[in-house]
Amino acid sequence: MFTLSVSDLGLMWIGVEGTTVASALLIVLERKPASVEAAWRYTIIASAGLTLSLFALLLLYRETGTLDAFTLAAHPPPLTGSLVLVVGLALVGYGTKVGLFPMHTWLPDAHSEAPSPVSALFSGVLLPTALYAFLRVYDVVSQPVPAALRDLVIVFGLVTALVAAFLLQQ
């Protein structure tokens, strides 16, 4: 709830990282060796990805002087190379947490080793929260971003869907 209600992108990042810690503890609820390994893999990969999104936010702050989403939306920053890098880092960073291809390697183990209600919580709350965080960052900086970079976000989503469909057929 915290992550969805704050307007400061830095506080939102803290909320998303907090979900990593809380959900890792939920994965190991049954205390099996495989679930402990899955929780560690999830924690390391998700935190590494979120580190990239933290770099994106730090770069955005350096460029604009604020991380308040309302201020940034009211006064969009001019397009610079740094702003393009912000979108790329945020896409890879939050995309890792969402499980976008090719940063999805933690997802099958975490879902299969977690208890069923926790797996449902991942699908219904955790992944959409990270996607929302990316969309907030993207919405703030996408106004001056060229269409080619916006298309990159669509390509990542389509490739993820195609790979998932292919793997389901196997």
mmCIF file of C-alpha atoms in Angstrom, residues 106-162:
data_model
loop_
_atom_site.group_PDB
_atom_site.id
_atom_site.type_symbol
_atom_site.label_atom_id
_atom_site.label_comp_id
_atom_site.label_asym_id
_atom_site.label_seq_id
_atom_site.Cartn_x
_atom_site.Cartn_y
_atom_site.Cartn_z
ATOM 1 C CA TRP A 106 14.297 -16.124 -10.460
ATOM 2 C CA LEU A 107 10.586 -16.380 -11.212
ATOM 3 C CA PRO A 108 10.002 -20.133 -11.814
ATOM 4 C CA ASP A 109 11.915 -21.234 -8.710
ATOM 5 C CA ALA A 110 10.357 -18.636 -6.440
ATOM 6 C CA HIS A 111 6.829 -19.499 -7.575
ATOM 7 C CA SER A 112 7.296 -23.259 -7.422
ATOM 8 C CA GLU A 113 9.029 -23.319 -4.035
ATOM 9 C CA ALA A 114 6.758 -20.823 -2.310
ATOM 10 C CA PRO A 115 3.527 -22.025 -0.699
ATOM 11 C CA SER A 116 0.529 -21.687 -3.040
ATOM 12 C CA PRO A 117 -0.972 -18.610 -1.315
ATOM 13 C CA VAL A 118 2.419 -16.881 -1.471
ATOM 14 C CA SER A 119 2.737 -17.696 -5.168
ATOM 15 C CA ALA A 120 -0.697 -16.174 -5.724
ATOM 16 C CA LEU A 121 0.410 -13.112 -3.763
ATOM 17 C CA PHE A 122 3.440 -12.802 -6.054
ATOM 18 C CA SER A 123 1.283 -12.865 -9.163
ATOM 19 C CA GLY A 124 -1.461 -10.624 -7.843
ATOM 20 C CA VAL A 125 0.419 -8.048 -5.779
ATOM 21 C CA LEU A 126 4.209 -8.226 -5.914
ATOM 22 C CA LEU A 127 4.784 -8.216 -9.678
ATOM 23 C CA PRO A 128 2.135 -5.559 -10.430
ATOM 24 C CA THR A 129 3.624 -3.331 -7.714
ATOM 25 C CA ALA A 130 7.033 -3.400 -9.397
ATOM 26 C CA LEU A 131 5.400 -2.787 -12.775
ATOM 27 C CA TYR A 132 3.554 0.190 -11.298
ATOM 28 C CA ALA A 133 6.845 1.569 -9.981
ATOM 29 C CA PHE A 134 8.381 1.358 -13.453
ATOM 30 C CA LEU A 135 5.334 2.969 -15.031
ATOM 31 C CA ARG A 136 5.527 5.869 -12.554
ATOM 32 C CA VAL A 137 9.161 6.523 -13.486
ATOM 33 C CA TYR A 138 8.409 6.025 -17.172
ATOM 34 C CA ASP A 139 5.403 8.354 -17.054
ATOM 35 C CA VAL A 140 7.479 11.123 -15.512
ATOM 36 C CA VAL A 141 10.311 10.954 -18.030
ATOM 37 C CA SER A 142 8.480 9.700 -21.135
ATOM 38 C CA GLN A 143 7.112 13.074 -22.156
ATOM 39 C CA PRO A 144 10.382 14.214 -23.723
ATOM 40 C CA VAL A 145 11.602 10.685 -24.644
ATOM 41 C CA PRO A 146 11.645 9.807 -28.353
ATOM 42 C CA ALA A 147 9.188 7.257 -29.732
ATOM 43 C CA ALA A 148 11.966 4.734 -30.445
ATOM 44 C CA LEU A 149 12.735 4.423 -26.745
ATOM 45 C CA ARG A 150 9.061 4.115 -25.914
ATOM 46 C CA ASP A 151 8.881 1.284 -28.437
ATOM 47 C CA LEU A 152 11.651 -0.505 -26.535
ATOM 48 C CA VAL A 153 9.285 -0.927 -23.591
ATOM 49 C CA ILE A 154 6.695 -2.497 -25.889
ATOM 50 C CA VAL A 155 9.326 -4.802 -27.403
ATOM 51 C CA PHE A 156 10.362 -6.073 -23.944
ATOM 52 C CA GLY A 157 6.730 -6.822 -23.139
ATOM 53 C CA LEU A 158 6.099 -8.598 -26.440
ATOM 54 C CA VAL A 159 9.268 -10.684 -26.211
ATOM 55 C CA THR A 160 8.329 -11.689 -22.674
ATOM 56 C CA ALA A 161 4.867 -12.772 -23.824
ATOM 57 C CA LEU A 162 6.248 -14.696 -26.815
#
